[in-house]
PDB file of C-alpha atoms in Angstrom:
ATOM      1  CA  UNK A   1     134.080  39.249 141.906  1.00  0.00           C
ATOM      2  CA  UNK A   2     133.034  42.924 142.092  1.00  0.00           C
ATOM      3  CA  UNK A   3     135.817  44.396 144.518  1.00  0.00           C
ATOM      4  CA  UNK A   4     137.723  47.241 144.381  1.00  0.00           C
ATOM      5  CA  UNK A   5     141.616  46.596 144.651  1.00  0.00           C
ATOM      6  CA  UNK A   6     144.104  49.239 145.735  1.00  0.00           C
ATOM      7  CA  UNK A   7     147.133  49.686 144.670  1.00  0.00           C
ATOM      8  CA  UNK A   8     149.552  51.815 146.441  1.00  0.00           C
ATOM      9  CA  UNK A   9     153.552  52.558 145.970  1.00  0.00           C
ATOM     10  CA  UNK A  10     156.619  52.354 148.230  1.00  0.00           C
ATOM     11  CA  UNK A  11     156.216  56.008 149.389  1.00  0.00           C
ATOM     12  CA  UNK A  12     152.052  55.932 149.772  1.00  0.00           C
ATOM     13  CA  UNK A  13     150.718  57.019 152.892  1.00  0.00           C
ATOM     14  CA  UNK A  14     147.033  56.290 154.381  1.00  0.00           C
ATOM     15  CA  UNK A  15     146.203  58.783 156.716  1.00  0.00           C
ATOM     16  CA  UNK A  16     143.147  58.421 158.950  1.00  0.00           C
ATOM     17  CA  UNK A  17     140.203  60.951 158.647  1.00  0.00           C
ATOM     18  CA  UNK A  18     141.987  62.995 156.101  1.00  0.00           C
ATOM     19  CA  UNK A  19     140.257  65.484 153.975  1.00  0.00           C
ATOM     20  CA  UNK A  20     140.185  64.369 150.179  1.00  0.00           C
ATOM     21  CA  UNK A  21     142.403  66.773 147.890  1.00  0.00           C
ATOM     22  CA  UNK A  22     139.622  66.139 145.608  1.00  0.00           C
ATOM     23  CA  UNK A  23     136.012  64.608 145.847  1.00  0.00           C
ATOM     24  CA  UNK A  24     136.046  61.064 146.039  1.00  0.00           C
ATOM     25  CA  UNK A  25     134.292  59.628 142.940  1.00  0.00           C
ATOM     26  CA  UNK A  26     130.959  57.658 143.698  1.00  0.00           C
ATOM     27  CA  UNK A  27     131.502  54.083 143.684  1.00  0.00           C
ATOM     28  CA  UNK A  28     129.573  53.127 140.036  1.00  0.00           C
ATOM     29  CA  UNK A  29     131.698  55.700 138.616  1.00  0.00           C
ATOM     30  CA  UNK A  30     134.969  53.446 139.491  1.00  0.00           C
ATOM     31  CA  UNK A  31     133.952  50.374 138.986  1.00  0.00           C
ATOM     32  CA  UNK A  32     134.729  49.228 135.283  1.00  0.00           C
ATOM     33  CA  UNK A  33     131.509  47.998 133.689  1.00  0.00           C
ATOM     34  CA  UNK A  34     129.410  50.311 135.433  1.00  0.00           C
ATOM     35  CA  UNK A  35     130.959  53.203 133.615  1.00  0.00           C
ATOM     36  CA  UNK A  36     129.821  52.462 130.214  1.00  0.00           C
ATOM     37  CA  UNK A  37     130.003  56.329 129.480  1.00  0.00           C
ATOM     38  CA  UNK A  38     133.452  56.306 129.678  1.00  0.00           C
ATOM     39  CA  UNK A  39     134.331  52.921 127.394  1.00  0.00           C
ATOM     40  CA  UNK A  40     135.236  53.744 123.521  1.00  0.00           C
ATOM     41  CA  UNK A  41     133.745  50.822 120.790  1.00  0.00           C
ATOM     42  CA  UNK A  42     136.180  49.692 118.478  1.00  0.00           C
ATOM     43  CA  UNK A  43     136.932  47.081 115.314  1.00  0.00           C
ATOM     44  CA  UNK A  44     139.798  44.868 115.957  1.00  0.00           C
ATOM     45  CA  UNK A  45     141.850  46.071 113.600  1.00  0.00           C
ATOM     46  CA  UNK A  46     141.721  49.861 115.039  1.00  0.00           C
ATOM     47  CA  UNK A  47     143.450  47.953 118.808  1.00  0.00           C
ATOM     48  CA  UNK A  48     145.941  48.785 119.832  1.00  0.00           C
ATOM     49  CA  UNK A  49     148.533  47.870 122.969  1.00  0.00           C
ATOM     50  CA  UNK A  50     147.519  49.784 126.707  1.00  0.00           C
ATOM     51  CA  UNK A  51     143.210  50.414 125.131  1.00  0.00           C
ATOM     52  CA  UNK A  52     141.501  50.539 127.687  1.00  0.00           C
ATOM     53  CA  UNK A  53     137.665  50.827 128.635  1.00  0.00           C
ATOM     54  CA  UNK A  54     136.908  49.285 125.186  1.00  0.00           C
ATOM     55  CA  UNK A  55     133.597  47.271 123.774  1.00  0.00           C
ATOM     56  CA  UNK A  56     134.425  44.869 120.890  1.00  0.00           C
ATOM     57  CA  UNK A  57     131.233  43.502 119.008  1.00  0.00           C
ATOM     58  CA  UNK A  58     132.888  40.560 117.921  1.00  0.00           C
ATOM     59  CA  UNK A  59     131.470  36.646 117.166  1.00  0.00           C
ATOM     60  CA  UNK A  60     133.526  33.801 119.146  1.00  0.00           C
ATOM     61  CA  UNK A  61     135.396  31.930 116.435  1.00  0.00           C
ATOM     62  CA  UNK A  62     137.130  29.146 117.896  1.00  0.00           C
ATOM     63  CA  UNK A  63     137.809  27.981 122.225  1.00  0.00           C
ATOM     64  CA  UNK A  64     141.448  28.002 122.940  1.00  0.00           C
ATOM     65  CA  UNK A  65     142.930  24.903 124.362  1.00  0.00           C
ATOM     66  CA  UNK A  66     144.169  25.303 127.439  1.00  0.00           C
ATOM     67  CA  UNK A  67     143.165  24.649 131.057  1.00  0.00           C
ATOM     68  CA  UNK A  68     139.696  26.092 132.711  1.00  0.00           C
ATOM     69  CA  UNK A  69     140.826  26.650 136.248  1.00  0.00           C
ATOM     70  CA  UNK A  70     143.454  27.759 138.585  1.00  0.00           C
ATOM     71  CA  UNK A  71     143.215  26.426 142.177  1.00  0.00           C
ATOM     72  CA  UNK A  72     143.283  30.083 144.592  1.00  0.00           C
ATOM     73  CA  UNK A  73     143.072  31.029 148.199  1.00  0.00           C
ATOM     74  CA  UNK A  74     139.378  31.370 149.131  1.00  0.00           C
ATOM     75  CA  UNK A  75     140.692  34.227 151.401  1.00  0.00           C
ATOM     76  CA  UNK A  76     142.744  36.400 149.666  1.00  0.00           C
ATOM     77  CA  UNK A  77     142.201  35.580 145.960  1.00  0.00           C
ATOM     78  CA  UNK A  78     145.668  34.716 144.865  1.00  0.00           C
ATOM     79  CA  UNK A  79     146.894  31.243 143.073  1.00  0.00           C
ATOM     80  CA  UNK A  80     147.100  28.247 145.589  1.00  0.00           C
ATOM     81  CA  UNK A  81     150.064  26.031 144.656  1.00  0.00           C
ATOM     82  CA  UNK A  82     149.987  22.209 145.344  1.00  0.00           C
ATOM     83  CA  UNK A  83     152.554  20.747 147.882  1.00  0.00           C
ATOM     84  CA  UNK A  84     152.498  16.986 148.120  1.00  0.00           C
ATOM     85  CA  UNK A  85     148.641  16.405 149.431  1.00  0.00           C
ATOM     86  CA  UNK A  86     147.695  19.811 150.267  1.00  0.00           C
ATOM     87  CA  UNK A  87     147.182  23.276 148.629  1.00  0.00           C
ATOM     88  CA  UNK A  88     149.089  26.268 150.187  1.00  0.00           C
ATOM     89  CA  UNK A  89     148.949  30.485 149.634  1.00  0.00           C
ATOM     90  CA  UNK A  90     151.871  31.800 149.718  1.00  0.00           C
ATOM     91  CA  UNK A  91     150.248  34.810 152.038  1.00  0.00           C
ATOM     92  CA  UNK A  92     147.700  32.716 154.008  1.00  0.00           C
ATOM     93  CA  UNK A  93     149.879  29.416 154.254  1.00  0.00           C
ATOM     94  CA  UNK A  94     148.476  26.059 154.106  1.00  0.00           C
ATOM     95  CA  UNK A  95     144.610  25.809 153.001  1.00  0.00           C
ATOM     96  CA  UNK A  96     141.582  23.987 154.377  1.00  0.00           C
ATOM     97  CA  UNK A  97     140.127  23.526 150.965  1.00  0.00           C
ATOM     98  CA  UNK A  98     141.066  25.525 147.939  1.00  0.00           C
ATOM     99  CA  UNK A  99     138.554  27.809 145.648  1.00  0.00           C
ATOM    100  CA  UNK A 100     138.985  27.956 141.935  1.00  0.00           C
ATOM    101  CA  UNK A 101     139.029  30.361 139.376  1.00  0.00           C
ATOM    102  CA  UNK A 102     137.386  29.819 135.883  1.00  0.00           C
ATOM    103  CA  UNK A 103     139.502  30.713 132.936  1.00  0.00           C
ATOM    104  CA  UNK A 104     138.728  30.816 129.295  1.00  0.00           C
ATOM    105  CA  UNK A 105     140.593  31.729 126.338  1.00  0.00           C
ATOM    106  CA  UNK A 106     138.624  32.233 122.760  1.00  0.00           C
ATOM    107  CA  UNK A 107     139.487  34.373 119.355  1.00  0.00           C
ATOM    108  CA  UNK A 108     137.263  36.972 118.531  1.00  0.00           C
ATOM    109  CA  UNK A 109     136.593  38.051 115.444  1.00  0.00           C
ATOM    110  CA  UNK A 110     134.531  40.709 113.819  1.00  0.00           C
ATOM    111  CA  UNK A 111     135.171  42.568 109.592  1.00  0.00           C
ATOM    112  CA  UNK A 112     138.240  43.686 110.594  1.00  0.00           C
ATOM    113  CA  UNK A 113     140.176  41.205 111.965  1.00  0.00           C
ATOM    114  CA  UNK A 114     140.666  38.395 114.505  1.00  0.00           C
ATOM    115  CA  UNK A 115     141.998  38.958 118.257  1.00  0.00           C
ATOM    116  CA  UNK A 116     142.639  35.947 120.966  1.00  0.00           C
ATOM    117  CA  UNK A 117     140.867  36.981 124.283  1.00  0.00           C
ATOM    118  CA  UNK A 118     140.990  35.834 127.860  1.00  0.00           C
ATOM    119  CA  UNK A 119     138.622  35.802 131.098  1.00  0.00           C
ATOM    120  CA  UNK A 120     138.888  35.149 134.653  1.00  0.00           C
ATOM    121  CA  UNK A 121     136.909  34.661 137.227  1.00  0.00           C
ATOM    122  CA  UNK A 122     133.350  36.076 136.751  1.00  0.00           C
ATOM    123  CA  UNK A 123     133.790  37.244 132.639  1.00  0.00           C
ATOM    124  CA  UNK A 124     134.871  33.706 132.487  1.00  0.00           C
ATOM    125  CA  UNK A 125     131.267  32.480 133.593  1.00  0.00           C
ATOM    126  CA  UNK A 126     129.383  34.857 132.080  1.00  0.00           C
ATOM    127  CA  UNK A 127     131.750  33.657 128.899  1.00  0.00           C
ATOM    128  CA  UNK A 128     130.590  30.223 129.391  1.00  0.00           C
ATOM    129  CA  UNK A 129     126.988  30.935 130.338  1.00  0.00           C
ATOM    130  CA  UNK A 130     127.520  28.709 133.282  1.00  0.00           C
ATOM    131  CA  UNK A 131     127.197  29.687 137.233  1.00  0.00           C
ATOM    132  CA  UNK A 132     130.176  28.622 139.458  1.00  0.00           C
ATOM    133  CA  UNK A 133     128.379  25.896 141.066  1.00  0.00           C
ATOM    134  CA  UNK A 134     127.371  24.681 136.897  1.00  0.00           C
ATOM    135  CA  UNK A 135     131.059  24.893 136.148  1.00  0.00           C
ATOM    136  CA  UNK A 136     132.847  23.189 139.590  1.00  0.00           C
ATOM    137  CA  UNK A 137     130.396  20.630 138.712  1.00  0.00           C
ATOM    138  CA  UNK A 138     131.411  20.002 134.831  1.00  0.00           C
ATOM    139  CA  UNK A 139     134.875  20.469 135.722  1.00  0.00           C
ATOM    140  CA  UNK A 140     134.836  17.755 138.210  1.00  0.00           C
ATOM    141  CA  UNK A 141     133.032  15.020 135.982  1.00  0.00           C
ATOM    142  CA  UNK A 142     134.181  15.490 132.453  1.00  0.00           C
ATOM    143  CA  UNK A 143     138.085  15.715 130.934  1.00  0.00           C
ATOM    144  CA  UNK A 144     139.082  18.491 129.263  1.00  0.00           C
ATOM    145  CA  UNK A 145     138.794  17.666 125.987  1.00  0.00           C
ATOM    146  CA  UNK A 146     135.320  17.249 126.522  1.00  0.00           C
ATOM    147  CA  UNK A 147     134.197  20.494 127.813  1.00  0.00           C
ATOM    148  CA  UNK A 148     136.558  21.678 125.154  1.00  0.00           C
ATOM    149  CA  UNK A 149     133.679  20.110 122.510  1.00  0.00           C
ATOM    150  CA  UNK A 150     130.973  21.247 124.027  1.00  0.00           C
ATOM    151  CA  UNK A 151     132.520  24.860 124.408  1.00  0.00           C
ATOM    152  CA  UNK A 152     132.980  24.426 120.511  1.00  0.00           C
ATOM    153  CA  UNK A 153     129.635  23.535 119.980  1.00  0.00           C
ATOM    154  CA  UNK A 154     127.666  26.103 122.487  1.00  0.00           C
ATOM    155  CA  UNK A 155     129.741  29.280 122.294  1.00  0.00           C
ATOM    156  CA  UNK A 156     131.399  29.187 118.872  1.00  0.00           C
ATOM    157  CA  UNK A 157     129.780  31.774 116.389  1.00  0.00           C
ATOM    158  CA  UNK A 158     127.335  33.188 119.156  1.00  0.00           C
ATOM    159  CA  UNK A 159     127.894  37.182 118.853  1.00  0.00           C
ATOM    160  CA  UNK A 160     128.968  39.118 121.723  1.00  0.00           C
ATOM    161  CA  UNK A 161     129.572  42.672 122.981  1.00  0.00           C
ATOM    162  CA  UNK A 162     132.793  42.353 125.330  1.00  0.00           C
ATOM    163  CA  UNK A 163     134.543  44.747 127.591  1.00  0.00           C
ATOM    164  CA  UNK A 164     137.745  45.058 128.287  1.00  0.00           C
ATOM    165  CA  UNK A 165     141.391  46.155 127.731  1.00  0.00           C
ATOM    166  CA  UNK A 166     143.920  45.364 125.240  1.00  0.00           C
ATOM    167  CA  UNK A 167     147.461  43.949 126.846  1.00  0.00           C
ATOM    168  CA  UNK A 168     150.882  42.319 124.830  1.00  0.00           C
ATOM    169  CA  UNK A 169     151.245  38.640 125.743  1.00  0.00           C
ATOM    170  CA  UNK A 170     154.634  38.410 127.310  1.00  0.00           C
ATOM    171  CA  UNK A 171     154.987  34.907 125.501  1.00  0.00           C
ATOM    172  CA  UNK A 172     153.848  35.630 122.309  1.00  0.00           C
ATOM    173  CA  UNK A 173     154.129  39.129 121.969  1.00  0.00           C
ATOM    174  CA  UNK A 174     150.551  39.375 120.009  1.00  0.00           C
ATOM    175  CA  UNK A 175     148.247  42.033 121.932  1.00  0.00           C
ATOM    176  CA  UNK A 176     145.422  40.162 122.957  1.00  0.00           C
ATOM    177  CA  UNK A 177     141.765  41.321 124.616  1.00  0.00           C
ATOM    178  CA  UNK A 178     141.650  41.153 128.021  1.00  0.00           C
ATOM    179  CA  UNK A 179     137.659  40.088 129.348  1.00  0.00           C
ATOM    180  CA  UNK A 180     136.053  42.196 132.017  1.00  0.00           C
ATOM    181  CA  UNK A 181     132.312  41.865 131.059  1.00  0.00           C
ATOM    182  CA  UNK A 182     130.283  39.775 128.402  1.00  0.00           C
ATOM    183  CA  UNK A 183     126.951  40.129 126.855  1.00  0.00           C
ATOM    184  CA  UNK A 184     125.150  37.545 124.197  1.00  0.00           C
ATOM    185  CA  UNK A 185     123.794  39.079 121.243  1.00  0.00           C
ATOM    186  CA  UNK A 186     120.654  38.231 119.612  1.00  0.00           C
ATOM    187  CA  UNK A 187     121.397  39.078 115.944  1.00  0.00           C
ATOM    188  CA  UNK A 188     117.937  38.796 114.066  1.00  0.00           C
TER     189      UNK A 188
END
């Protein structure tokens, strides 16, 4: 999803009709992989914790186990929890029918070094080279371990040109590459 989210603190204000302190920057100019002017390309090894607007060119090494999806509020986005038979948002309350969100967790690796990376939502796809409707679809008639194969065999050692931002895991502590865009390589 290409939205723009704002974030405000406890002492923001909105004000109606106000004139801007400063010009308001056009709308490509905000959103992240529009703005390849401002991203810096990097080797693993030279990441480091809080990078941000960064391009790895990187080959996917290996698919990380772990589950594709997240059940989430069609409305508002956020992760629907199941209670008993149905699905409920803890800001919308109970749902009609849940949406998911695609997740996918690889290693990159280029010369320098080797990184885990993760994607949501829409990097996620274009990770998988699948649409939504392609992956709702595999999701629903294979098991896990099977998409996990065919992940293996389809994405592993395919080059790429990612986008993103570097983040610690809380778990692990490793930094690890956080997804926004993807791109397939043709190496020739």
């Amino acid at each position: 999803m290409n939205a723009i989210e704002l974030h405000l603190g406890w002492k923001s204000r909105i004000l109606k009709n106000a004139k801007p302190l400063e010009p308001i920057p056009e709308i490509s100019e905000v959103i992240f992989h529009h703005s390849a002017e401002k991203s810096t390309s990097k080797n693993i090894s030279e990441l480091e914790e809080k990078d941000k607007y960064i391009e790895l060119n990187a080959i996917v090494s290996a698919i990380n186990k772990s589950n594709f999806f997240f059940t989430i509020c069609p409305n508002c986005q956020r992760k629907a929890e199941k209670v008993g038979e149905k699905f409920v948002c803890n800001k919308c309350g109970e749902l009609k029918e849940p949406d998911i969100m695609a997740v996918l967790s690889v290693n990159l690796t280029d010369p320098t070094g080797e990184i885990r990376a993760i994607s949501f939502a829409e990097p996620a796809l274009q990770l998988m080279q699948l649409s939504k409707e392609e992956f709702k679809k595999k999701i629903h008639s294979q098991k896990n371990e099977e998409i996990i194969d065919e992940f293996k065999t389809n994405l592993t050692q395919k080059h790429v040109k990612v986008s993103g931002y570097v983040k610690k895991n809380t778990i692990s502590t490793e930094i690890e590459f956080v997804i926004k865009n993807v791109e397939y390589q043709t190496i020739v």
